[in-house]
């Protein structure tokens, strides 16, 4: 039997096997060094091998690993306080192990809120094309991507999928049946499309006017990715959600998600309505607190803004240099991509062979989400590798990567 034969074939990883990480770099057993510009899909924001994070988890591992939510978990009080203080609008947090679970909790909270208000028919959840909300039954139905729904039985009712451009005309789609509008302030998997701040504000207002709850999925664009702790904070309080799902970067590599809601809304979720065995366990809380504290230190997010501005400018020059390869630079902060005119998957493969890890996203986008701790030298190194890839792509008609 070959290695991997006993695993589900849902993934097809390349031959490189990474055994160690340091800052923005990953190493194979042979010592080959790779520049990590995907960070486990926007997860390892602090990079690899962060001492403070390692020690926080080690200390907790020595004390206590797990209790379940049957018992008080001190770390949950502390981390929930941190998020709610940082966000202003937020009142209560439910901790999960993943992004999909955080979105599930957000959708359940929204429906239950209206139900408890006596509005039992208000259960419709509106989402948009290009969305990605996870891989559970609930979240594939929320996302509405036919590729992810295929073969998994009848669609779950109660979801309306609109074209992404219809966010501009949301008022035409809201009714007294609409429980919530759910979307990513910066679409990740869909191709790194940010929703303009003015539009976020308009949507906020329209949801309020209609009694519809606004849910942000900040699983990918949160945790400092865009240069604010959470992406919607770029609206300076002008587009705060009622409920937000986060995960990925908030655990720095330890599985951790959070559903965060306004006090009044979250208060409907009483004993018996929801639960999780692992969610918010002491190990996850130790990691989450360390990540939060580092990301909110003076200068951390400012540096993300500074580095991402430099990166964007460098990417724009690459676009000018390779007009036959690069179509458009997309994204926000260090969640950035290039829409390509050559197959993004092939370019991504070629980049890996040259020592750069990148991802891909819908709409033929080469996706990058480097650790938030990168500096301008890392950017220059990545740009050098991409330049070599684009030269390959440009010169070969049948470019295969
Ligand atoms: C990754 C992702 C999810 C799902 O998170 P998992 O931890 O894989 O369950 C949900 N929403 C968005 C925007 C994501 O990027």
XYZ file of C-alpha atoms and ligand atoms in Angstrom:
416
model
C 0.000 0.000 0.000
C 1.147 3.512 -0.771
C 1.172 6.187 1.882
C -2.202 7.909 1.878
C -4.195 4.903 0.696
C -5.932 4.776 4.046
C -6.946 8.430 3.886
C -9.983 9.942 2.208
C -8.906 11.298 -1.142
C -10.422 14.742 -0.530
C -6.998 16.341 -0.841
C -4.123 15.814 -3.249
C -1.071 17.339 -1.554
C 2.218 17.802 -3.439
C 5.254 15.632 -2.737
C 6.971 18.131 -0.453
C 6.554 17.226 3.195
C 7.176 19.971 5.744
C 8.451 18.979 9.138
C 9.480 22.262 10.712
C 8.697 25.963 10.539
C 10.403 29.178 11.513
C 8.805 32.570 11.027
C 7.667 32.809 7.413
C 9.608 29.692 6.326
C 8.881 25.980 6.195
C 11.502 23.236 5.958
C 11.443 19.681 4.639
C 13.251 16.786 6.321
C 16.121 17.374 3.859
C 16.383 20.985 4.989
C 14.889 22.529 1.836
C 13.509 25.945 2.650
C 10.203 27.369 1.375
C 8.681 30.799 1.813
C 5.178 30.339 3.194
C 2.750 32.775 1.566
C -0.406 30.878 2.454
C 0.070 30.243 6.221
C -2.154 27.176 6.346
C -4.885 29.202 4.621
C -4.681 32.419 6.615
C -4.204 30.591 9.905
C -0.595 30.967 11.046
C -0.727 34.747 11.383
C 2.167 34.827 13.838
C 4.218 32.649 11.540
C 5.756 29.358 12.598
C 7.494 28.775 15.899
C 6.362 31.910 17.741
C 7.928 31.572 21.218
C 5.144 33.269 23.153
C 2.490 31.134 21.528
C 4.514 27.965 22.050
C 5.048 28.733 25.721
C 1.396 29.603 26.305
C 0.322 26.235 24.918
C 3.127 24.347 26.708
C 2.232 25.927 30.071
C -1.398 24.995 29.620
C -0.470 21.476 28.491
C 1.363 20.998 31.790
C -1.687 22.096 33.795
C -4.902 20.896 32.197
C -5.998 19.909 28.708
C -9.712 19.438 28.759
C -12.847 19.721 30.850
C -15.778 20.083 28.400
C -18.226 22.920 28.814
C -19.837 21.158 31.789
C -17.320 23.063 33.899
C -16.032 26.613 34.185
C -13.146 27.341 31.841
C -11.340 30.457 33.046
C -9.670 31.087 29.688
C -13.090 31.489 28.025
C -14.055 34.379 30.290
C -10.741 36.064 29.630
C -10.719 35.659 25.850
C -14.412 36.588 25.484
C -13.760 39.777 27.502
C -10.881 40.620 25.191
C -12.935 40.221 22.007
C -15.930 42.102 23.353
C -13.788 45.002 24.626
C -11.962 45.192 21.308
C -15.174 45.115 19.263
C -17.408 47.483 21.199
C -20.680 46.161 19.762
C -20.172 42.579 20.907
C -21.711 41.122 24.052
C -21.337 37.349 24.098
C -19.109 34.683 22.577
C -19.553 30.979 21.835
C -16.270 29.170 21.190
C -15.989 26.459 18.535
C -13.249 24.325 16.978
C -13.602 25.519 13.417
C -14.944 28.141 11.085
C -17.867 26.069 9.867
C -19.024 25.534 13.443
C -18.779 29.258 14.134
C -20.982 29.955 11.085
C -23.423 27.232 12.178
C -23.695 28.870 15.585
C -24.234 32.271 13.963
C -27.070 30.985 11.758
C -28.733 29.124 14.631
C -28.492 32.212 16.839
C -30.107 34.406 14.159
C -33.031 32.062 13.571
C -33.582 31.431 17.238
C -33.594 35.157 17.966
C -36.493 35.784 15.590
C -38.266 32.663 16.824
C -38.078 33.890 20.393
C -39.418 37.270 19.252
C -42.498 35.381 18.051
C -41.410 35.844 14.437
C -41.459 32.109 13.690
C -41.687 32.533 9.910
C -38.561 34.648 9.730
C -35.966 32.014 8.945
C -34.657 32.918 5.458
C -30.895 33.448 5.279
C -29.582 35.384 2.275
C -26.082 34.631 0.961
C -24.132 35.469 -2.208
C -22.346 33.761 -5.081
C -18.666 33.171 -4.476
C -19.330 32.751 -0.760
C -17.613 30.090 1.273
C -18.908 29.300 4.737
C -17.557 25.795 5.391
C -18.224 22.152 4.574
C -20.908 20.996 7.012
C -24.426 20.304 5.695
C -25.586 23.682 6.963
C -22.681 25.675 5.639
C -22.574 24.094 2.156
C -26.245 24.969 1.870
C -25.505 28.486 3.067
C -22.621 28.845 0.609
C -24.745 27.510 -2.239
C -21.788 26.516 -4.428
C -23.244 23.754 -6.672
C -19.851 21.999 -6.743
C -19.929 21.540 -2.970
C -23.615 20.514 -2.859
C -23.496 17.934 -5.651
C -24.467 14.443 -4.582
C -25.287 15.337 -1.013
C -29.038 15.098 -1.212
C -31.835 17.633 -1.255
C -30.950 21.251 -0.633
C -31.840 22.464 2.847
C -34.649 25.022 2.553
C -34.426 28.509 3.992
C -31.436 29.817 2.039
C -31.612 32.369 -0.774
C -28.538 32.781 -2.949
C -28.097 36.102 -4.689
C -25.497 37.184 -7.157
C -22.641 38.988 -5.385
C -23.502 42.167 -7.314
C -26.987 42.145 -5.758
C -25.479 43.239 -2.451
C -25.866 46.696 -4.039
C -29.612 46.144 -4.402
C -30.221 44.330 -1.168
C -33.367 46.330 -0.385
C -35.135 44.559 -3.261
C -34.556 41.192 -1.629
C -35.280 41.786 2.044
C -38.706 40.829 3.372
C -40.431 39.990 6.633
C -39.142 36.442 6.097
C -35.472 37.455 6.062
C -33.806 36.362 9.291
C -30.273 37.283 8.304
C -27.916 38.366 5.573
C -24.624 36.476 5.686
C -21.431 37.322 3.823
C -17.676 37.763 4.090
C -16.514 41.416 4.254
C -13.663 40.188 2.036
C -14.558 37.066 0.062
C -11.794 34.488 0.467
C -12.337 31.296 -1.544
C -14.543 33.172 -3.999
C -11.610 35.178 -5.333
C -10.529 37.787 -2.757
C -13.272 40.314 -3.376
C -13.593 43.008 -0.703
C -16.977 44.625 -0.123
C -16.436 48.423 -0.280
C -16.831 50.140 3.098
C -19.632 52.409 1.861
C -21.565 49.371 0.713
C -21.049 47.680 4.089
C -22.560 50.747 5.752
C -25.500 50.782 3.358
C -26.159 47.083 3.945
C -25.969 47.630 7.705
C -28.613 50.330 7.464
C -30.899 48.282 5.237
C -30.709 45.278 7.554
C -31.570 47.479 10.537
C -34.498 49.073 8.691
C -35.890 45.659 7.822
C -35.336 43.941 11.173
C -32.869 41.582 9.503
C -29.738 40.489 11.320
C -26.386 41.142 9.698
C -23.917 38.268 10.013
C -20.307 38.614 8.910
C -18.215 35.580 8.165
C -14.780 36.829 9.197
C -13.309 33.355 9.412
C -10.681 34.224 6.824
C -10.548 38.033 6.744
C -10.468 38.473 10.538
C -7.585 37.965 12.972
C -5.556 40.911 11.726
C -5.521 39.790 8.081
C -6.592 43.126 6.626
C -4.685 45.291 9.097
C -7.543 45.625 11.574
C -8.294 42.944 14.142
C -11.495 42.312 12.162
C -12.118 43.533 8.615
C -15.429 45.307 9.342
C -13.575 47.617 11.755
C -12.370 49.544 8.691
C -15.882 51.062 8.770
C -15.105 52.633 12.170
C -18.315 51.470 13.798
C -20.426 52.377 10.765
C -21.058 48.780 9.711
C -20.951 46.629 12.822
C -22.651 43.247 12.494
C -25.198 41.681 14.831
C -23.330 38.382 14.753
C -19.875 37.468 13.524
C -18.153 34.135 12.884
C -14.402 33.947 13.186
C -11.806 31.174 13.200
C -8.642 30.394 11.190
C -6.128 33.024 12.398
C -7.537 33.543 15.897
C -5.955 30.307 17.149
C -2.637 30.811 15.356
C -2.692 27.149 14.284
C -4.592 25.704 17.211
C -8.157 24.777 16.163
C -10.318 27.637 17.428
C -13.416 29.412 16.207
C -15.755 31.922 17.766
C -19.289 33.098 17.192
C -19.607 36.598 18.597
C -22.952 38.382 18.917
C -24.659 41.404 20.332
C -25.790 40.766 23.883
C -29.519 41.009 23.181
C -29.316 38.519 20.318
C -26.959 35.996 21.891
C -29.118 35.949 25.041
C -31.688 33.709 23.327
C -29.156 30.880 23.257
C -29.902 29.373 26.658
C -29.029 25.911 28.045
C -30.157 23.217 25.645
C -30.038 25.336 22.480
C -26.438 24.668 21.498
C -23.253 22.963 22.615
C -19.815 21.602 21.835
C -17.607 19.119 23.659
C -14.260 20.598 22.706
C -15.248 24.181 21.845
C -13.219 26.635 23.909
C -11.219 24.018 25.758
C -8.317 25.202 27.933
C -5.666 24.489 25.279
C -7.531 26.485 22.625
C -8.057 29.352 25.065
C -4.360 29.495 25.907
C -3.528 29.749 22.210
C -6.323 32.235 21.521
C -5.299 34.577 24.325
C -1.644 34.558 23.252
C -2.602 35.317 19.642
C -4.964 38.105 20.689
C -2.398 39.708 22.985
C 0.327 39.687 20.351
C -1.921 41.012 17.592
C -3.147 43.880 19.751
C 0.352 44.917 20.831
C 1.378 48.389 19.671
C 2.626 48.308 16.111
C 1.513 44.797 15.117
C -1.457 45.757 12.969
C 0.246 48.942 11.779
C 2.990 46.726 10.425
C 0.431 44.596 8.590
C -0.891 47.741 6.915
C 2.587 48.947 6.030
C 3.793 45.614 4.650
C 0.591 45.020 2.742
C 0.836 48.443 1.089
C 4.339 47.592 -0.056
C 3.203 44.170 -1.242
C 0.288 45.624 -3.182
C 2.546 48.136 -4.872
C 5.022 45.378 -5.810
C 2.200 43.217 -7.176
C 0.900 46.130 -9.239
C 4.374 46.485 -10.809
C 4.367 42.760 -11.601
C 1.030 43.261 -13.300
C 2.491 46.058 -15.427
C 5.504 43.902 -16.206
C 3.408 40.872 -17.224
C 0.184 42.151 -18.775
C -0.287 38.809 -20.562
C -0.206 36.904 -17.284
C -1.688 39.129 -14.587
C -5.184 40.507 -15.039
C -5.959 42.161 -11.707
C -4.666 42.533 -8.152
C -7.357 41.742 -5.622
C -7.931 41.555 -1.899
C -7.250 43.598 1.181
C -4.263 43.775 3.514
C -2.365 40.508 3.593
C -5.251 38.632 2.041
C -4.237 39.365 -1.476
C -4.341 37.683 -4.829
C -3.834 38.051 -8.500
C -6.431 37.192 -11.059
C -4.415 35.518 -13.793
C -4.759 35.066 -17.525
C -2.895 31.753 -17.270
C -4.165 28.840 -15.149
C -3.718 29.846 -11.485
C -3.295 26.230 -10.409
C -0.378 25.739 -12.792
C 1.292 28.958 -11.664
C 0.823 27.900 -8.046
C 2.522 24.560 -8.768
C 5.351 26.299 -10.556
C 5.806 28.675 -7.604
C 6.043 25.728 -5.221
C 8.757 24.167 -7.363
C 10.652 27.448 -6.990
C 10.229 27.618 -3.214
C 7.071 29.685 -2.694
C 3.847 28.399 -1.133
C 0.706 30.093 -2.427
C -2.925 29.099 -2.722
C -5.602 29.537 -5.285
C -9.166 30.760 -5.150
C -12.208 30.889 -7.409
C -12.197 33.014 -10.542
C -8.643 31.874 -11.455
C -7.012 33.782 -8.617
C -3.586 33.031 -7.197
C -4.241 33.544 -3.487
C -1.744 34.693 -0.910
C -2.171 34.970 2.832
C 1.330 35.137 4.280
C 2.043 35.204 8.013
C 1.251 38.700 9.313
C 4.809 39.057 10.600
C 6.450 39.237 7.171
C 8.622 42.207 6.250
C 9.594 43.861 2.975
C 12.445 41.393 2.360
C 9.976 38.513 2.390
C 7.834 40.441 -0.087
C 10.828 41.012 -2.391
C 11.725 37.323 -2.232
C 8.150 36.297 -3.125
C 8.026 38.826 -5.961
C 11.305 37.454 -7.346
C 9.885 33.923 -7.414
C 6.611 35.068 -8.943
C 8.519 36.982 -11.630
C 10.340 33.762 -12.577
C 7.001 31.892 -12.677
C 5.389 34.533 -14.853
C 8.327 34.391 -17.267
C 7.674 30.643 -17.580
C 3.972 31.224 -18.028
C 4.580 33.877 -20.659
C 7.068 31.887 -22.699
C 5.228 28.567 -22.755
C 2.036 28.420 -24.773
C 1.113 25.110 -23.223
C 2.172 26.208 -19.732
C 1.525 23.370 -17.324
C 3.393 24.589 -14.247
C -12.237 28.509 5.904
C -13.531 29.227 5.976
C -14.653 28.684 6.626
C -14.660 27.301 7.219
O -13.719 27.161 8.226
P -13.275 25.681 8.702
O -12.403 25.935 9.878
O -12.577 25.045 7.553
O -14.538 24.969 9.060
C -15.789 29.452 6.713
N -15.839 30.680 6.180
C -14.794 31.236 5.542
C -14.890 32.617 5.015
C -13.605 30.529 5.413
O -12.580 31.067 4.753
